[in-house]
Short mmCIF file of C-alpha atoms and ligand atoms in Angstrom, two decimals:
data_model
loop_
_atom_site.label_atom_id
_atom_site.label_comp_id
_atom_site.label_asym_id
_atom_site.label_seq_id
_atom_site.Cartn_x
_atom_site.Cartn_y
_atom_site.Cartn_z
CA MET N 1 0.00 0.00 0.00
CA TYR N 2 0.97 3.60 -0.48
CA ILE N 3 0.36 5.65 2.67
CA VAL N 4 0.76 9.37 3.29
CA MET N 5 0.92 10.54 6.91
CA ILE N 6 -0.12 14.14 7.51
CA ALA N 7 0.73 15.41 10.98
CA SER N 8 1.99 18.36 12.96
CA GLU N 9 4.94 16.41 14.42
CA CYS N 10 7.47 13.79 13.44
CA ALA N 11 10.22 12.73 15.86
CA PRO N 12 12.99 13.64 16.23
CA VAL N 13 12.85 16.66 13.90
CA ALA N 14 9.64 18.13 15.26
CA LYS N 15 8.59 16.47 18.49
CA VAL N 16 6.64 17.82 21.41
CA GLY N 17 5.26 14.55 22.75
CA GLY N 18 4.09 11.07 21.84
CA LEU N 19 2.45 12.13 18.56
CA GLY N 20 5.87 12.73 17.03
CA ASP N 21 7.12 9.34 18.19
CA VAL N 22 4.09 7.58 16.76
CA VAL N 23 4.33 9.18 13.32
CA PHE N 24 8.02 8.28 13.17
CA GLY N 25 7.78 4.77 14.63
CA LEU N 26 4.65 3.63 12.81
CA SER N 27 5.96 4.90 9.46
CA GLY N 28 9.22 3.02 9.91
CA GLU N 29 7.48 -0.23 10.77
CA LEU N 30 5.07 0.08 7.83
CA GLU N 31 8.06 0.52 5.53
CA LYS N 32 9.66 -2.56 7.05
CA GLN N 33 6.52 -4.49 6.22
CA GLY N 34 6.90 -3.46 2.58
CA HIS N 35 4.55 -0.48 2.35
CA GLY N 36 5.49 2.89 0.88
CA VAL N 37 5.15 5.74 3.38
CA GLU N 38 5.58 9.48 2.99
CA ILE N 39 5.16 12.03 5.76
CA ILE N 40 4.02 15.63 5.35
CA ILE N 41 4.65 18.12 8.17
CA PRO N 42 5.06 21.91 8.37
CA LYS N 43 8.53 23.37 7.92
CA TYR N 44 8.97 24.93 11.35
CA ASP N 45 11.85 27.32 11.96
CA CYS N 46 12.60 25.60 15.29
CA MET N 47 12.90 22.04 13.92
CA ARG N 48 15.97 19.89 14.60
CA TYR N 49 17.47 20.35 11.13
CA ASP N 50 20.45 18.24 12.19
CA HIS N 51 18.18 15.18 11.95
CA ILE N 52 17.27 15.79 8.29
CA TRP N 53 19.44 14.35 5.56
CA GLY N 54 19.55 15.74 2.03
CA LEU N 55 17.07 18.58 2.50
CA THR N 56 16.20 19.84 -1.00
CA VAL N 57 13.40 21.74 -2.66
CA SER N 58 10.87 19.24 -3.96
CA TYR N 59 8.24 21.63 -5.34
CA GLN N 60 9.26 25.23 -5.74
CA ASP N 61 6.01 27.05 -6.39
CA LEU N 62 2.95 25.58 -4.76
CA TRP N 63 0.09 28.05 -4.89
CA VAL N 64 -2.42 27.19 -2.19
CA PRO N 65 -5.93 28.66 -2.56
CA TRP N 66 -6.65 30.51 0.66
CA ASP N 67 -9.11 33.18 1.73
CA ASN N 68 -10.18 34.06 -1.82
CA GLY N 69 -6.58 34.41 -2.90
CA VAL N 70 -3.51 32.20 -2.99
CA VAL N 71 -0.53 31.66 -0.71
CA HIS N 72 2.81 30.84 -2.24
CA CYS N 73 4.51 27.82 -0.65
CA THR N 74 7.68 25.83 -1.21
CA VAL N 75 7.72 22.14 -0.38
CA TRP N 76 10.98 20.60 0.79
CA PHE N 77 12.02 16.97 0.91
CA GLY N 78 14.46 15.21 3.22
CA PHE N 79 15.13 11.93 4.98
CA VAL N 80 14.52 11.76 8.71
CA HIS N 81 16.46 8.68 9.81
CA GLY N 82 15.26 6.92 6.67
CA ARG N 83 11.69 8.25 6.70
CA ARG N 84 10.69 10.21 3.59
CA CYS N 85 9.45 13.59 4.74
CA PHE N 86 7.98 16.59 2.97
CA PHE N 87 8.05 19.95 4.71
CA ILE N 88 5.61 22.69 3.75
CA GLU N 89 6.90 26.24 3.91
CA PRO N 90 4.39 29.03 3.29
CA HIS N 91 5.71 32.41 2.22
CA SER N 92 3.15 34.71 3.72
CA SER N 93 3.21 37.64 6.06
CA GLN N 94 1.51 35.53 8.76
CA ASN N 95 4.69 33.44 9.13
CA TYR N 96 2.60 30.47 10.20
CA PHE N 97 5.52 28.20 11.07
CA ASN N 98 8.24 30.70 11.91
CA ARG N 99 7.24 31.35 15.48
CA GLY N 100 10.13 29.78 17.37
CA HIS N 101 7.79 27.16 18.86
CA TYR N 102 5.44 24.44 17.63
CA TYR N 103 2.21 25.25 19.45
CA GLY N 104 0.59 27.91 21.53
CA ALA N 105 -0.05 30.69 19.00
CA LEU N 106 -3.25 32.72 19.04
CA ASP N 107 -4.06 31.83 15.43
CA GLU N 108 -3.51 28.11 16.03
CA SER N 109 -6.60 26.89 14.18
CA LYS N 110 -5.73 29.00 11.16
CA ARG N 111 -2.12 27.75 11.07
CA PHE N 112 -3.12 24.11 10.94
CA ALA N 113 -6.16 24.57 8.73
CA PHE N 114 -3.77 26.16 6.27
CA PHE N 115 -1.29 23.33 6.67
CA SER N 116 -4.05 20.75 6.01
CA LYS N 117 -5.13 22.59 2.88
CA ALA N 118 -1.55 22.93 1.66
CA ALA N 119 -0.88 19.21 2.20
CA LEU N 120 -3.90 18.28 0.06
CA GLU N 121 -3.00 20.82 -2.60
CA PHE N 122 0.53 19.43 -2.71
CA MET N 123 -0.76 15.89 -3.21
CA LEU N 124 -3.15 17.08 -5.90
CA LYS N 125 -0.53 19.04 -7.86
CA THR N 126 2.14 16.34 -7.65
CA ASN N 127 -0.28 13.56 -8.55
CA LYS N 128 0.17 11.75 -5.29
CA ARG N 129 -2.75 9.39 -5.02
CA PRO N 130 -2.09 7.28 -1.91
CA ASP N 131 -4.31 4.38 -0.97
CA ILE N 132 -4.45 5.74 2.56
CA ILE N 133 -4.11 9.19 4.03
CA HIS N 134 -3.38 8.85 7.74
CA CYS N 135 -4.13 12.02 9.74
CA HIS N 136 -3.39 12.72 13.37
CA ASP N 137 -5.09 14.84 16.02
CA TRP N 138 -7.08 18.06 15.64
CA GLN N 139 -4.42 19.80 13.57
CA THR N 140 -5.29 17.63 10.56
CA GLY N 141 -8.99 17.07 11.32
CA LEU N 142 -9.99 19.17 8.30
CA VAL N 143 -8.03 16.98 5.87
CA PRO N 144 -10.82 14.39 5.41
CA VAL N 145 -13.41 17.19 5.33
CA MET N 146 -11.66 18.99 2.49
CA LEU N 147 -10.80 15.71 0.77
CA TYR N 148 -14.42 14.62 0.56
CA GLU N 149 -15.94 18.05 0.02
CA ILE N 150 -13.42 19.59 -2.38
CA TYR N 151 -10.50 17.46 -3.55
CA LYS N 152 -12.60 14.42 -4.41
CA TYR N 153 -14.01 16.48 -7.28
CA HIS N 154 -10.53 17.32 -8.54
CA GLY N 155 -9.42 13.73 -8.98
CA MET N 156 -8.72 12.53 -5.43
CA TRP N 157 -11.78 10.32 -5.30
CA ASN N 158 -10.10 7.06 -4.43
CA GLN N 159 -8.27 8.00 -1.23
CA ARG N 160 -9.32 6.65 2.15
CA VAL N 161 -8.63 8.29 5.49
CA CYS N 162 -7.59 6.79 8.81
CA TYR N 163 -7.77 9.39 11.60
CA THR N 164 -5.90 8.82 14.84
CA ILE N 165 -6.75 10.80 17.96
CA HIS N 166 -3.83 11.06 20.36
CA ASN N 167 -5.48 13.50 22.73
CA PHE N 168 -9.17 14.41 22.91
CA LYS N 169 -8.53 17.47 25.01
CA HIS N 170 -7.38 19.68 22.17
CA GLN N 171 -9.99 19.70 19.41
CA GLY N 172 -9.41 22.79 17.28
CA ILE N 173 -12.28 25.20 17.78
CA ALA N 174 -12.78 28.01 15.25
CA GLY N 175 -15.33 30.47 13.94
CA PRO N 176 -16.95 30.56 10.50
CA GLN N 177 -14.08 32.52 8.99
CA ILE N 178 -12.06 29.28 8.63
CA LEU N 179 -14.70 27.85 6.31
CA TRP N 180 -14.24 30.75 3.90
CA GLU N 181 -10.49 30.69 4.17
CA THR N 182 -10.25 26.98 3.37
CA GLY N 183 -12.72 27.27 0.51
CA LEU N 184 -15.30 25.05 2.18
CA ASN N 185 -17.56 28.15 2.25
CA ASN N 186 -21.19 27.20 2.84
CA ASP N 187 -21.65 28.01 6.55
CA ALA N 188 -25.10 26.57 6.92
CA TYR N 189 -24.07 23.17 5.61
CA TYR N 190 -21.08 22.75 7.94
CA TYR N 191 -22.69 24.45 10.93
CA HIS N 192 -24.79 21.37 11.40
CA TYR N 193 -24.77 18.91 14.30
CA ASP N 194 -24.09 16.04 11.90
CA ARG N 195 -21.01 17.73 10.46
CA LEU N 196 -18.61 20.25 12.00
CA LEU N 197 -20.74 22.12 14.53
CA ASP N 198 -19.21 21.88 18.00
CA ASN N 199 -21.42 19.78 20.27
CA PHE N 200 -21.58 22.48 22.93
CA ASP N 201 -20.56 25.80 21.42
CA HIS N 202 -23.09 26.45 18.71
CA THR N 203 -21.17 29.39 17.34
CA ALA N 204 -18.10 27.31 16.51
CA ILE N 205 -16.86 24.50 14.32
CA ASN N 206 -14.77 21.67 15.73
CA PHE N 207 -11.88 20.28 13.64
CA MET N 208 -11.67 17.00 15.53
CA LYS N 209 -15.37 16.38 15.14
CA GLY N 210 -14.91 16.97 11.40
CA GLY N 211 -12.13 14.40 11.42
CA ILE N 212 -14.37 11.85 13.13
CA VAL N 213 -17.38 12.48 10.90
CA TYR N 214 -15.55 12.43 7.58
CA SER N 215 -12.83 9.78 8.06
CA ASN N 216 -13.29 6.19 7.01
CA TYR N 217 -11.85 4.91 10.26
CA VAL N 218 -11.12 6.64 13.56
CA ASN N 219 -9.05 5.33 16.41
CA THR N 220 -7.49 6.43 19.61
CA VAL N 221 -4.22 5.04 20.84
CA SER N 222 -5.20 2.28 23.23
CA PRO N 223 -8.23 0.00 23.53
CA HIS N 224 -8.86 1.07 27.11
CA HIS N 225 -8.86 4.77 26.23
CA ALA N 226 -11.26 4.05 23.35
CA TRP N 227 -13.61 2.59 25.94
CA GLU N 228 -13.11 5.58 28.27
CA ALA N 229 -13.79 8.00 25.43
CA ARG N 230 -16.98 6.22 24.41
CA HIS N 231 -18.37 5.66 27.88
CA GLY N 232 -16.69 8.18 30.17
CA SER N 233 -15.90 11.86 30.04
CA GLU N 234 -12.47 11.44 28.45
CA SER N 235 -13.67 12.47 24.99
CA TYR N 236 -14.19 16.04 26.20
CA GLY N 237 -17.66 16.44 24.75
CA LEU N 238 -17.31 14.23 21.67
CA GLY N 239 -18.94 11.19 23.30
CA HIS N 240 -22.15 11.46 21.33
CA THR N 241 -20.27 11.90 18.06
CA LEU N 242 -18.31 8.74 18.86
CA TYR N 243 -21.54 6.97 19.70
CA ILE N 244 -23.01 7.91 16.30
CA HIS N 245 -19.83 6.73 14.57
CA GLN N 246 -19.15 3.77 16.83
CA ASN N 247 -18.97 1.32 13.94
CA LYS N 248 -15.83 2.92 12.63
CA PHE N 249 -14.18 3.73 15.98
CA GLY N 250 -11.67 1.65 17.93
CA GLY N 251 -8.46 1.65 19.93
CA ILE N 252 -5.02 0.54 18.73
CA LEU N 253 -2.18 0.44 21.22
CA ASN N 254 0.84 2.56 20.30
CA GLY N 255 4.23 0.97 20.09
CA ILE N 256 7.68 2.41 20.56
CA ASP N 257 10.54 2.29 18.10
CA TYR N 258 12.64 -0.62 19.41
CA HIS N 259 15.55 0.47 17.28
CA LEU N 260 15.66 3.95 18.75
CA TRP N 261 14.82 2.82 22.27
CA ASN N 262 17.23 -0.01 22.84
CA PRO N 263 19.47 -0.07 25.94
CA ASP N 264 21.76 -2.53 24.19
CA THR N 265 22.68 -0.13 21.38
CA ASP N 266 21.49 3.34 22.45
CA PRO N 267 24.24 5.81 21.46
CA LEU N 268 22.94 8.32 24.01
CA ILE N 269 23.77 6.21 27.08
CA PRO N 270 27.31 5.47 28.25
CA TYR N 271 26.87 1.78 29.20
CA HIS N 272 24.90 -0.65 27.11
CA TYR N 273 22.95 -3.43 28.76
CA SER N 274 20.30 -6.06 28.23
CA ILE N 275 18.68 -8.78 30.31
CA ASP N 276 21.95 -10.74 30.11
CA ASN N 277 24.15 -8.00 31.58
CA PHE N 278 21.60 -6.09 33.61
CA GLU N 279 24.28 -5.06 36.12
CA ASN N 280 25.47 -2.42 33.61
CA LYS N 281 22.31 -0.48 34.30
CA ALA N 282 23.87 0.50 37.64
CA LEU N 283 26.74 2.16 35.75
CA ASN N 284 24.22 4.37 33.96
CA LYS N 285 22.72 5.26 37.33
CA LYS N 286 26.18 6.38 38.42
CA ALA N 287 26.61 8.38 35.19
CA LEU N 288 23.22 10.01 35.67
CA ARG N 289 24.09 10.99 39.24
CA GLU N 290 27.34 12.50 38.06
CA ARG N 291 25.67 14.40 35.27
CA LEU N 292 23.05 15.88 37.61
CA TRP N 293 25.32 16.42 40.65
CA LEU N 294 23.47 13.93 42.81
CA ARG N 295 25.26 12.22 45.68
CA HIS N 296 26.33 8.58 45.34
CA ASP N 297 24.64 6.47 47.93
CA GLU N 298 24.25 2.72 47.51
CA ASN N 299 21.15 2.71 49.69
CA LYS N 300 19.05 5.11 47.68
CA PRO N 301 16.81 4.15 44.77
CA LEU N 302 16.55 6.73 42.00
CA ILE N 303 13.00 7.69 41.02
CA ALA N 304 12.25 9.74 37.91
CA TYR N 305 9.58 11.60 36.03
CA VAL N 306 9.98 12.35 32.30
CA GLY N 307 7.23 14.10 30.40
CA ARG N 308 5.28 17.24 29.79
CA LEU N 309 4.29 19.15 32.90
CA ASP N 310 0.62 19.52 32.20
CA GLU N 311 -2.58 19.03 34.16
CA GLN N 312 -3.14 15.89 32.11
CA LYS N 313 0.00 14.40 33.63
CA GLY N 314 -1.17 14.93 37.23
CA VAL N 315 1.24 17.70 38.22
CA HIS N 316 0.00 17.69 41.82
CA LEU N 317 0.90 14.01 42.11
CA ILE N 318 4.27 14.48 40.40
CA ARG N 319 5.07 17.20 42.92
CA HIS N 320 3.88 15.03 45.79
CA GLY N 321 5.77 12.01 44.45
CA LEU N 322 8.95 14.06 44.50
CA PHE N 323 8.58 15.00 48.15
CA TYR N 324 7.46 11.52 49.13
CA ALA N 325 10.55 10.05 47.44
CA LEU N 326 12.81 12.40 49.41
CA HIS N 327 10.91 11.60 52.60
CA ARG N 328 11.52 7.88 51.96
CA GLN N 329 15.29 8.46 51.56
CA ALA N 330 15.14 8.00 47.79
CA GLN N 331 16.46 10.34 45.10
CA PHE N 332 14.30 12.08 42.52
CA VAL N 333 15.01 13.38 39.02
CA LEU N 334 12.50 15.33 36.98
CA LEU N 335 12.73 16.21 33.29
CA GLY N 336 9.81 18.17 31.95
CA SER N 337 8.58 21.33 30.37
CA SER N 338 5.32 23.17 30.40
CA THR N 339 3.53 25.61 28.17
CA GLU N 340 1.24 26.64 31.05
CA PRO N 341 2.73 29.69 32.81
CA TRP N 342 1.39 28.77 36.28
CA ILE N 343 2.78 25.24 36.12
CA ASN N 344 6.05 26.49 34.74
CA SER N 345 6.56 29.04 37.48
CA ASP N 346 5.52 26.53 40.16
CA PHE N 347 8.22 24.09 39.05
CA TRP N 348 10.85 26.82 38.67
CA HIS N 349 10.06 27.83 42.19
CA LEU N 350 10.43 24.22 43.31
CA LYS N 351 13.71 23.93 41.45
CA HIS N 352 15.17 26.93 43.28
CA HIS N 353 13.84 25.67 46.58
CA LEU N 354 15.55 22.28 46.09
CA ASN N 355 18.64 23.62 44.41
CA ASP N 356 21.10 22.51 47.09
CA ASN N 357 19.50 19.15 47.78
CA PRO N 358 21.99 16.42 46.77
CA ASP N 359 19.15 13.91 46.30
CA CYS N 360 17.07 15.81 43.84
CA HIS N 361 17.36 17.46 40.43
CA LEU N 362 14.76 19.22 38.32
CA GLU N 363 15.64 19.80 34.69
CA LEU N 364 13.02 22.11 33.23
CA GLY N 365 12.98 22.04 29.45
CA TYR N 366 13.07 19.56 26.64
CA ASN N 367 16.16 17.38 26.39
CA GLU N 368 16.07 14.23 24.26
CA GLU N 369 19.59 13.12 25.19
CA LEU N 370 19.04 13.46 28.93
CA ALA N 371 15.73 11.59 28.63
CA HIS N 372 17.62 8.52 27.34
CA LEU N 373 20.07 8.66 30.24
CA ILE N 374 17.26 8.98 32.76
CA TYR N 375 15.39 5.97 31.36
CA ALA N 376 18.63 4.00 31.57
CA GLY N 377 19.80 5.27 34.97
CA ALA N 378 16.62 5.41 37.04
CA ASP N 379 15.29 2.49 39.09
CA ILE N 380 11.67 3.60 39.15
CA ILE N 381 9.60 5.99 37.03
CA ILE N 382 6.30 7.56 38.04
CA VAL N 383 3.44 8.26 35.60
CA PRO N 384 0.55 9.56 37.74
CA SER N 385 -1.59 10.90 34.88
CA ASN N 386 -5.13 12.21 35.26
CA TYR N 387 -5.82 10.66 31.89
CA GLU N 388 -3.45 9.02 29.43
CA PRO N 389 -4.58 8.00 25.93
CA CYS N 390 -1.64 5.61 25.64
CA GLY N 391 1.55 6.92 27.26
CA LEU N 392 4.95 6.11 25.87
CA THR N 393 7.09 6.89 28.90
CA GLN N 394 6.03 3.75 30.76
CA MET N 395 6.73 1.62 27.68
CA ILE N 396 10.17 3.16 27.23
CA ALA N 397 10.86 2.69 30.94
CA LEU N 398 9.91 -0.99 30.72
CA ARG N 399 12.26 -1.42 27.77
CA TYR N 400 15.08 0.07 29.88
CA GLY N 401 14.35 -2.07 32.93
CA THR N 402 13.01 0.88 34.93
CA VAL N 403 10.01 -0.11 37.02
CA PRO N 404 6.89 2.03 36.32
CA VAL N 405 4.54 3.23 39.05
CA VAL N 406 1.44 4.39 37.18
CA ARG N 407 -2.11 5.51 37.68
CA GLY N 408 -4.59 2.97 36.26
CA VAL N 409 -6.03 5.00 33.39
CA GLY N 410 -6.05 4.73 29.59
CA GLY N 411 -3.09 3.03 27.97
CA LEU N 412 -1.33 2.68 31.33
CA VAL N 413 -3.86 0.00 32.25
CA SER N 414 -3.12 -1.85 29.02
CA THR N 415 0.65 -1.90 29.54
CA VAL N 416 1.51 -2.01 33.26
CA PHE N 417 0.39 -4.89 35.47
CA ASP N 418 0.63 -4.59 39.23
CA ARG N 419 3.16 -6.90 40.86
CA ASP N 420 1.01 -7.54 43.92
CA TYR N 421 -2.60 -7.18 42.86
CA ASP N 422 -3.00 -7.89 39.15
CA GLN N 423 -5.38 -10.76 38.66
CA LEU N 424 -5.25 -11.16 34.90
CA HIS N 425 -1.53 -11.83 34.45
CA PRO N 426 0.71 -14.50 35.97
CA PRO N 427 3.55 -13.22 38.22
CA GLU N 428 6.16 -13.47 35.45
CA GLU N 429 4.18 -11.01 33.30
CA ARG N 430 3.67 -8.43 36.02
CA ASN N 431 5.93 -5.47 35.49
CA GLY N 432 5.20 -2.53 37.80
CA TYR N 433 2.81 -0.90 40.26
CA VAL N 434 -0.63 0.56 39.62
CA PHE N 435 -2.77 2.87 41.74
CA TYR N 436 -6.21 4.17 40.88
CA GLN N 437 -7.28 7.19 42.92
CA ALA N 438 -5.81 10.57 42.02
CA ASP N 439 -4.93 11.38 45.64
CA TYR N 440 -1.77 11.46 47.74
CA HIS N 441 -2.48 8.27 49.65
CA ALA N 442 -2.85 6.26 46.48
CA ILE N 443 0.45 7.32 44.92
CA GLU N 444 2.22 7.01 48.26
CA SER N 445 1.09 3.44 48.77
CA ALA N 446 2.21 2.40 45.29
CA MET N 447 5.56 4.20 45.64
CA GLU N 448 6.04 2.68 49.06
CA ARG N 449 5.60 -0.80 47.65
CA ALA N 450 8.11 -0.08 44.87
CA ILE N 451 10.68 1.53 47.18
CA GLY N 452 10.20 -1.24 49.75
CA LEU N 453 10.88 -3.95 47.20
CA TRP N 454 13.99 -2.12 46.00
CA GLN N 455 15.29 -1.70 49.56
CA TYR N 456 14.47 -5.05 51.12
CA TYR N 457 14.14 -7.51 48.23
CA PRO N 458 16.68 -6.43 45.60
CA GLU N 459 16.63 -9.75 43.76
CA GLU N 460 12.86 -9.60 43.41
CA PHE N 461 13.07 -6.00 42.31
CA LYS N 462 15.57 -6.99 39.64
CA GLN N 463 13.22 -9.75 38.50
CA LEU N 464 10.39 -7.25 38.21
CA ALA N 465 12.57 -4.96 36.08
CA ILE N 466 13.54 -7.89 33.87
CA ASN N 467 9.88 -8.88 33.48
CA GLY N 468 9.40 -5.37 32.07
CA MET N 469 12.30 -5.76 29.65
CA LYS N 470 10.72 -8.94 28.35
CA CYS N 471 7.48 -7.18 27.37
CA ASP N 472 7.00 -6.49 23.70
CA TYR N 473 5.62 -3.02 23.07
CA SER N 474 7.36 -2.59 19.74
CA TRP N 475 5.62 -1.29 16.64
CA ALA N 476 6.10 -4.75 15.16
CA ARG N 477 3.34 -5.81 17.55
CA SER N 478 0.83 -3.03 16.77
CA VAL N 479 1.50 -2.33 13.11
CA GLN N 480 -0.64 -5.23 11.92
CA ASP N 481 -3.71 -3.64 13.49
CA TYR N 482 -3.18 -0.52 11.39
CA ILE N 483 -2.54 -2.57 8.25
CA ASN N 484 -5.82 -4.42 8.87
CA VAL N 485 -7.63 -1.09 9.20
CA TYR N 486 -6.04 0.25 6.01
CA GLU N 487 -7.00 -2.90 4.07
CA TYR N 488 -10.51 -2.78 5.44
CA ILE N 489 -11.22 0.84 4.49
CA ARG N 490 -9.48 0.50 1.16
CA HIS N 491 -11.83 -2.23 0.01
CA LYS N 492 -14.98 -0.96 1.66
P1 ADP M 501 2.43 12.91 25.55
O1 ADP M 501 2.29 12.53 24.11
O2 ADP M 501 1.13 13.10 26.25
O3 ADP M 501 3.35 14.07 25.75
P2 ADP M 501 3.70 10.29 25.85
O4 ADP M 501 4.05 9.52 27.08
O5 ADP M 501 2.80 9.65 24.87
O6 ADP M 501 3.13 11.69 26.34
O7 ADP M 501 5.05 10.67 25.06
C1 ADP M 501 6.02 11.46 25.62
C2 ADP M 501 7.30 11.39 24.79
O8 ADP M 501 7.97 12.63 24.85
C3 ADP M 501 8.28 10.36 25.31
O9 ADP M 501 9.10 9.92 24.23
C4 ADP M 501 9.11 11.17 26.31
O10 ADP M 501 10.38 10.60 26.52
C5 ADP M 501 9.20 12.49 25.57
N1 ADP M 501 9.35 13.67 26.42
C6 ADP M 501 8.37 14.33 27.09
N2 ADP M 501 8.87 15.39 27.73
C7 ADP M 501 10.19 15.42 27.47
C8 ADP M 501 11.27 16.29 27.86
N3 ADP M 501 11.06 17.34 28.64
N4 ADP M 501 12.50 16.01 27.38
C9 ADP M 501 12.70 14.93 26.60
N5 ADP M 501 11.74 14.08 26.20
C10 ADP M 501 10.51 14.32 26.63
#
């Protein structure tokens, strides 16, 4: 099959979170299985250009119809660790992708509506007629809408769309102006409950709802989260839309790129290890302590958090977990960044407060290299999310023999099985600790069990870590589900 991915991120060139990892990892695995994959993303000024090989102009003058005029774009091509990527660069005074950051602009819906339009226009003009267009999250929700309402009539009638929702919280809400800018026009037609009208704000259209309504298949990134979205409040108001479209909605568990995330070959960690020489992990712990100026103490487990600092991630529990770890004579390392000013300043404050503590380090910002060392050097990782569509950090931690302590929501339920209480898996498949309530007692009791095992039963702790390393959360495991979906919608 010939598949085109359209997304706002692709790791490691443009990555904010798991979306970038998924676009990169899934594309690579599809290629391995013999499919042709191309990726289209915006050409951001702040991308990691050092991860692009052979960047050249692919299409010099792409004129994208926009707001009753045209916007001149150039499309670039380059390889991102073997993935074929196209980068769209608009030349307009709005500077849509030259903002020094990926997200958080005031004209966000306009930026990505434009990108979606430009991606379709590029495919049309260059005669790209993929079997499958795979779109991701709200940023590309208008792709299937424009495909079926506009581009179908220009020759793109045979393309099918798979739409993957990585996070229901951000849906892309906009006013009627967007309809005129994209050329969809006809307000009355789209401002309809069955199409793009937001389920609660009747003055607005909702990009993600458009993606759900118009795509041939819709999925979120774990079966458990699909259930939560359908039956709980995790779909942030799209529950009824999912109910109407339930026959084409499901959950497919993300994988991680086992090539990139491999403690046995990872170029970003100083000591390689696997199940057979697990003792080398301790050398990475030493290296991590040295790098972050933590004291060396044989009796202290090292607990970590890696991820965005966002309400979704349970910042109050992360903060509490940090203090509880210190209270229990453990060490704590945090790597995270936030786009929310109040969360950001709270953690900066905390960082200054704990600056001289030899058992604690907070690294505020995004740092891919340090993330690898933390996964390799930590003993335990906490993931106390309020909700978590899939979560990659716990899967990466498992791969690196770092025991996850997670809250039992979304994809965390599908990947981490409690050592003491899980009833569905035999002891040799249990790989971490799970708690359910979003309060301090719950996280404390799970952390206490993990710290206690590390302190008093080191051999059993090691066995638990090795159980985690034996899990298979590679893309090789999940890719077949996507291929089945593609085949199904292609022949429907
Ligand atoms: P989300 O997509 O909600 O941000 P995931 O757990 O699905 O969360 O994916 C997070 C990915 O981003 C992981 O690969 C994690 O290592 C990485 N990551 C998150 N924050 C940082 C950071 N500050 N520095 C380096 N990597 C980070």
